[in-house]
CSV table of C-alpha atoms in Angstrom, one decimal:
chain,number,residue,atom,x,y,z
A,1,MET,CA,-69.2,210.2,95.8
A,2,SER,CA,-68.9,208.1,92.7
A,3,ARG,CA,-65.1,208.2,93.0
A,4,ASP,CA,-62.8,208.3,96.0
A,5,ILE,CA,-60.9,211.5,95.3
A,6,THR,CA,-59.8,211.8,98.9
A,7,THR,CA,-56.8,209.6,98.5
A,8,GLN,CA,-55.6,211.0,95.1
A,9,PRO,CA,-52.3,212.9,94.8
A,10,ARG,CA,-52.8,216.7,94.3
A,11,SER,CA,-51.5,219.0,91.6
A,12,VAL,CA,-51.3,222.6,90.7
A,13,SER,CA,-54.3,222.4,88.3
A,14,GLN,CA,-56.4,220.5,90.9
A,15,THR,CA,-55.7,223.1,93.6
A,16,GLU,CA,-56.3,226.1,91.4
A,17,GLN,CA,-59.5,224.6,90.0
A,18,TYR,CA,-60.8,223.9,93.5
A,19,GLU,CA,-60.0,227.4,94.7
A,20,LYS,CA,-61.6,229.0,91.6
A,21,CYS,CA,-64.8,226.8,91.8
A,22,SER,CA,-64.9,223.7,93.9
A,23,TRP,CA,-68.1,222.7,92.2
A,24,GLN,CA,-66.3,222.5,88.9
A,25,PHE,CA,-63.7,220.3,90.6
A,26,TYR,CA,-66.5,218.1,91.9
A,27,LEU,CA,-68.2,217.7,88.5
A,28,GLN,CA,-65.0,217.0,86.7
A,29,ARG,CA,-63.0,215.0,89.1
A,30,VAL,CA,-65.6,213.3,91.3
A,31,GLU,CA,-68.7,212.9,89.1
A,32,ARG,CA,-66.4,212.4,86.1
A,33,VAL,CA,-68.5,214.6,83.8
A,34,VAL,CA,-67.0,214.4,80.3
A,35,PRO,CA,-65.5,217.9,79.6
A,36,ARG,CA,-66.2,219.7,76.3
A,37,PRO,CA,-63.2,219.7,74.0
A,38,ALA,CA,-61.2,222.8,73.2
A,39,ALA,CA,-58.7,223.1,70.4
A,40,TRP,CA,-56.5,225.3,72.5
A,41,SER,CA,-55.7,222.3,74.7
A,42,PHE,CA,-54.5,220.2,71.8
A,43,GLN,CA,-52.5,223.1,70.5
A,44,GLY,CA,-50.7,223.4,73.8
A,45,THR,CA,-50.0,219.6,74.0
A,46,ALA,CA,-48.6,219.4,70.5
A,47,PHE,CA,-46.5,222.5,71.0
A,48,HIS,CA,-44.9,221.1,74.1
A,49,SER,CA,-44.1,217.8,72.3
A,50,ALA,CA,-42.3,219.7,69.6
A,51,ALA,CA,-40.3,221.9,72.0
A,52,GLU,CA,-39.3,218.9,74.1
A,53,ALA,CA,-38.2,217.0,70.9
A,54,LEU,CA,-36.0,219.9,69.9
A,55,GLU,CA,-34.3,220.3,73.2
A,56,LYS,CA,-33.8,216.5,73.7
A,57,SER,CA,-32.1,216.4,70.3
A,58,GLY,CA,-29.6,219.0,71.4
A,59,ARG,CA,-31.4,221.3,69.0
A,60,ALA,CA,-30.3,219.1,66.1
A,61,LYS,CA,-33.8,218.6,64.8
A,62,GLY,CA,-34.8,220.9,62.0
A,63,GLU,CA,-37.7,223.4,61.9
A,64,GLU,CA,-39.8,221.5,59.3
A,65,GLU,CA,-39.5,218.2,61.1
A,66,LEU,CA,-40.8,219.8,64.3
A,67,VAL,CA,-43.6,221.6,62.6
A,68,GLN,CA,-44.6,218.2,61.1
A,69,LEU,CA,-44.5,216.7,64.6
A,70,PHE,CA,-46.8,219.4,65.9
A,71,SER,CA,-49.1,219.0,62.9
A,72,ASP,CA,-49.4,215.3,63.2
A,73,GLN,CA,-50.1,215.3,66.9
A,74,TYR,CA,-52.5,218.2,66.8
A,75,SER,CA,-54.5,216.5,64.0
A,76,ALA,CA,-54.5,213.2,65.9
A,77,LEU,CA,-55.8,214.8,69.1
A,78,VAL,CA,-58.5,216.9,67.2
A,79,ASN,CA,-59.7,213.8,65.3
A,80,LYS,CA,-59.9,211.7,68.4
A,81,ALA,CA,-61.9,214.5,70.1
A,82,LEU,CA,-64.2,214.8,67.1
A,83,ASP,CA,-64.9,211.1,67.3
A,84,GLN,CA,-66.0,211.5,70.9
A,85,GLU,CA,-67.8,214.8,70.3
A,86,PRO,CA,-68.7,215.4,66.6
A,87,ASP,CA,-71.1,218.3,67.4
A,88,LEU,CA,-68.8,221.3,66.9
A,89,GLY,CA,-71.5,223.4,68.6
A,90,ARG,CA,-70.5,221.9,71.9
A,91,TRP,CA,-66.8,222.6,71.5
A,92,MET,CA,-65.2,225.5,73.5
A,93,THR,CA,-63.6,228.4,71.8
A,94,ALA,CA,-61.8,231.4,73.3
A,95,ASN,CA,-63.2,233.8,70.7
A,96,LYS,CA,-66.3,234.4,68.7
A,97,ASN,CA,-65.3,232.2,65.8
A,98,PRO,CA,-67.1,228.9,65.3
A,99,ALA,CA,-65.2,225.8,66.5
A,100,GLY,CA,-64.4,224.7,63.0
A,101,LYS,CA,-62.5,227.9,62.2
A,102,ASP,CA,-60.9,227.9,65.6
A,103,ILE,CA,-59.5,224.4,65.0
A,104,GLU,CA,-58.1,225.5,61.6
A,105,ASP,CA,-56.7,228.7,63.0
A,106,ARG,CA,-54.9,227.0,65.9
A,107,TYR,CA,-53.4,224.5,63.5
A,108,VAL,CA,-51.7,227.4,61.6
A,109,LEU,CA,-51.0,229.4,64.8
A,110,GLY,CA,-49.4,226.3,66.5
A,111,GLN,CA,-47.2,225.7,63.5
A,112,GLN,CA,-45.9,229.3,63.6
A,113,GLN,CA,-45.3,229.1,67.4
A,114,VAL,CA,-43.2,226.0,66.8
A,115,ARG,CA,-41.2,227.9,64.2
A,116,ASP,CA,-40.7,230.8,66.5
A,117,TYR,CA,-39.6,228.6,69.4
A,118,VAL,CA,-37.1,226.8,67.2
A,119,LYS,CA,-35.6,230.1,66.1
A,120,TRP,CA,-35.6,231.5,69.7
A,121,SER,CA,-34.1,228.4,71.2
A,122,LYS,CA,-31.3,228.1,68.6
A,123,GLU,CA,-30.5,231.8,69.0
A,124,ASN,CA,-30.6,231.9,72.8
A,125,GLU,CA,-29.4,228.3,73.6
A,126,PRO,CA,-31.1,227.9,77.0
A,127,ASP,CA,-28.9,225.7,79.2
A,128,ILE,CA,-31.1,222.7,80.1
A,129,TRP,CA,-30.2,221.4,83.5
A,130,VAL,CA,-29.0,217.8,83.6
A,131,ASP,CA,-28.9,215.6,86.7
A,132,ASP,CA,-26.0,213.4,85.8
A,133,GLU,CA,-25.5,211.9,89.2
A,134,GLY,CA,-26.8,208.6,87.8
A,135,TRP,CA,-23.4,208.1,86.2
A,136,ASN,CA,-21.3,208.7,89.3
A,137,GLY,CA,-19.6,205.7,90.7
A,138,PHE,CA,-20.3,203.5,87.7
A,139,ASP,CA,-18.5,202.5,84.6
A,140,PRO,CA,-20.9,203.7,81.9
A,141,GLU,CA,-20.1,200.7,79.8
A,142,GLU,CA,-21.2,198.4,82.6
A,143,ALA,CA,-24.1,200.4,83.9
A,144,PRO,CA,-25.2,203.0,81.3
A,145,LEU,CA,-27.6,204.9,83.4
A,146,SER,CA,-29.3,207.7,81.6
A,147,PRO,CA,-28.9,211.2,83.2
A,148,THR,CA,-32.1,213.1,84.0
A,149,MET,CA,-32.8,216.1,81.8
A,150,GLY,CA,-34.9,219.0,83.0
A,151,LEU,CA,-37.5,218.5,80.3
A,152,GLU,CA,-41.1,217.6,81.0
A,153,LEU,CA,-39.7,216.3,84.3
A,154,TYR,CA,-42.1,214.3,86.5
A,155,PHE,CA,-42.0,215.0,90.3
A,156,LYS,CA,-43.8,213.6,93.3
A,157,VAL,CA,-43.2,215.1,96.7
A,158,GLU,CA,-45.0,215.4,100.0
A,159,LEU,CA,-45.9,218.9,101.1
A,160,GLY,CA,-47.5,219.4,104.5
A,161,GLY,CA,-48.5,215.7,104.5
A,162,VAL,CA,-50.1,216.0,101.1
A,163,VAL,CA,-48.7,214.1,98.1
A,164,VAL,CA,-48.2,216.5,95.2
A,165,ARG,CA,-47.2,215.6,91.7
A,166,GLY,CA,-46.8,217.1,88.3
A,167,TYR,CA,-44.5,217.8,85.3
A,168,ILE,CA,-42.1,220.7,84.9
A,169,ASP,CA,-41.7,221.9,81.4
A,170,GLN,CA,-38.0,223.0,81.7
A,171,ILE,CA,-35.3,223.5,84.4
A,172,ILE,CA,-32.6,225.9,83.2
A,173,ARG,CA,-29.1,225.9,84.7
A,174,GLU,CA,-28.1,229.4,85.7
A,175,PRO,CA,-24.5,230.6,85.5
A,176,ASP,CA,-24.1,230.2,89.3
A,177,TYR,CA,-25.3,226.5,88.9
A,178,THR,CA,-28.6,227.2,90.6
A,179,GLY,CA,-31.8,226.2,88.7
A,180,ARG,CA,-34.5,228.3,87.0
A,181,VAL,CA,-38.0,226.7,86.5
A,182,ARG,CA,-39.6,227.6,83.2
A,183,ASP,CA,-43.2,227.0,82.0
A,184,LEU,CA,-44.0,227.1,78.2
A,185,LYS,CA,-47.3,228.8,77.3
A,186,THR,CA,-49.1,228.9,74.0
A,187,GLY,CA,-51.8,231.2,75.5
A,188,SER,CA,-51.7,234.1,77.9
A,189,THR,CA,-52.7,232.4,81.1
A,190,LYS,CA,-49.9,231.9,83.6
A,191,SER,CA,-49.7,230.7,87.2
A,192,LEU,CA,-47.3,232.0,89.8
A,193,PHE,CA,-48.3,229.2,92.1
A,194,GLN,CA,-47.2,226.7,89.5
A,195,LEU,CA,-43.6,228.2,89.5
A,196,GLN,CA,-43.6,228.3,93.3
A,197,THR,CA,-44.6,224.6,93.4
A,198,TYR,CA,-41.9,223.7,90.8
A,199,LYS,CA,-39.3,225.6,92.9
A,200,VAL,CA,-40.2,223.7,96.1
A,201,ALA,CA,-40.5,220.3,94.2
A,202,VAL,CA,-37.1,220.7,92.5
A,203,GLU,CA,-35.3,221.6,95.7
A,204,LYS,CA,-37.0,218.8,97.6
A,205,GLN,CA,-36.6,216.0,95.1
A,206,TRP,CA,-33.3,216.8,93.4
A,207,GLY,CA,-31.6,219.1,95.9
A,208,LEU,CA,-31.1,221.8,93.3
A,209,THR,CA,-31.5,225.4,94.6
A,210,VAL,CA,-34.0,227.4,92.6
A,211,ASN,CA,-34.1,231.1,93.0
A,212,ARG,CA,-35.9,232.2,89.8
A,213,GLY,CA,-38.6,231.2,87.4
A,214,ASP,CA,-40.2,232.5,84.1
A,215,TRP,CA,-42.5,231.7,81.3
A,216,TYR,CA,-41.9,231.3,77.6
A,217,PHE,CA,-44.8,232.8,75.7
A,218,GLY,CA,-45.7,231.3,72.3
A,219,LYS,CA,-47.7,234.4,71.5
A,220,THR,CA,-44.7,236.7,71.7
A,221,GLY,CA,-41.9,234.2,70.9
A,222,GLY,CA,-39.9,235.2,74.0
A,223,LEU,CA,-39.5,235.1,77.7
A,224,SER,CA,-41.4,236.9,80.4
A,225,LYS,CA,-39.5,238.9,83.1
A,226,SER,CA,-37.9,236.6,85.6
A,227,VAL,CA,-39.8,236.0,88.8
A,228,ASP,CA,-37.9,236.0,92.1
A,229,LEU,CA,-38.6,232.7,94.0
A,230,SER,CA,-35.8,232.9,96.5
A,231,GLU,CA,-38.0,233.8,99.4
A,232,VAL,CA,-40.7,231.2,98.6
A,233,THR,CA,-40.8,228.5,101.4
A,234,GLU,CA,-42.1,225.0,101.4
A,235,ASP,CA,-44.5,225.8,104.2
A,236,GLN,CA,-46.1,228.7,102.2
A,237,VAL,CA,-46.7,226.4,99.2
A,238,ALA,CA,-47.8,223.5,101.3
A,239,ALA,CA,-50.5,225.6,103.0
A,240,ARG,CA,-52.5,225.9,99.8
A,241,TYR,CA,-52.4,222.2,99.2
A,242,VAL,CA,-53.3,221.3,102.7
A,243,GLU,CA,-56.3,223.7,102.7
A,244,MET,CA,-57.5,222.3,99.4
A,245,ASP,CA,-56.9,218.7,100.5
A,246,GLN,CA,-58.9,219.2,103.7
A,247,GLY,CA,-61.8,220.8,101.8
A,248,VAL,CA,-62.0,217.8,99.4
A,249,LYS,CA,-61.9,215.3,102.2
A,250,ALA,CA,-64.6,217.2,104.1
A,251,GLY,CA,-66.8,217.2,101.0
A,252,ARG,CA,-66.8,221.0,100.7
A,253,PHE,CA,-67.8,221.7,97.1
A,254,GLU,CA,-69.3,225.1,96.6
A,255,ALA,CA,-70.3,226.8,93.3
A,256,LYS,CA,-68.7,230.1,92.6
A,257,PRO,CA,-70.4,231.5,89.4
A,258,GLY,CA,-68.6,234.2,87.6
A,259,PHE,CA,-66.8,235.2,84.5
A,260,HIS,CA,-64.8,232.0,84.5
A,261,CYS,CA,-68.0,230.1,83.8
A,262,ASN,CA,-67.5,231.2,80.2
A,263,PHE,CA,-64.4,228.9,80.0
A,264,CYS,CA,-65.7,226.0,82.1
A,265,ASP,CA,-65.6,222.7,80.2
A,266,VAL,CA,-68.2,221.1,82.4
A,267,SER,CA,-70.7,224.0,82.5
A,268,HIS,CA,-73.1,221.9,80.5
A,269,ALA,CA,-73.6,219.7,83.6
A,270,CYS,CA,-73.8,222.6,86.0
A,271,THR,CA,-77.0,224.0,87.5
A,272,PHE,CA,-75.2,227.1,88.7
A,273,SER,CA,-73.4,228.1,85.5
A,274,ARG,CA,-74.1,231.3,83.7
A,275,THR,CA,-73.4,229.7,80.3
A,276,ARG,CA,-75.5,226.6,80.3
């Protein structure tokens, strides 16, 4: 192997990628094949930045300021990717439109999704969880420790002997003071395993009970139905990470060609892909 992936922390995306096609995992994370760019990725990143900025400001930031934040970041990410891959024919799109039009369309779509989120958030006022224990036992003037907000919150926990890390978009405080994990989506793909991992990570790292989770969908400008996570156990979640981790360490990387090849960003380097 050209890179020692065996000692790396695991994540939701790594695990789901390995389960879907471990050869894609190998190409991208071991051989380090440069993935083809996709405008949908930059749209999601810029949208998350705008949503986070709104919530961190206590919803004081205005719509136009946040739309501009999205626009600037989206443009910067696209331009950087164009510098690295100027051939738009190699870009990925989720529709039949050429990449140039897809880039333009997602710029407009992302701006509207930011507007919709600002409106939704200010109307519904989700109660962002705050871990303010950092203040306890101190005079804030002598030790002004910042409380942790449940926004793009980094976690690193050990599950079944495997180190797992990631970022949680939002943790919402429920009326009964338990937590709800929330993932923000600009597209339609969602992952139950992601919410399950977040639930276990929050309880393990911060001691906050999490019984439910949901998704905010930029496509609809609203929430999904809530997902019951109360019966999810650490052992259940850990089992998938352990199986994936053992497979990587054993060098098991098998190709699983299928419909997902159409959305594989390293298919250009794959001898098994249907879309080369």
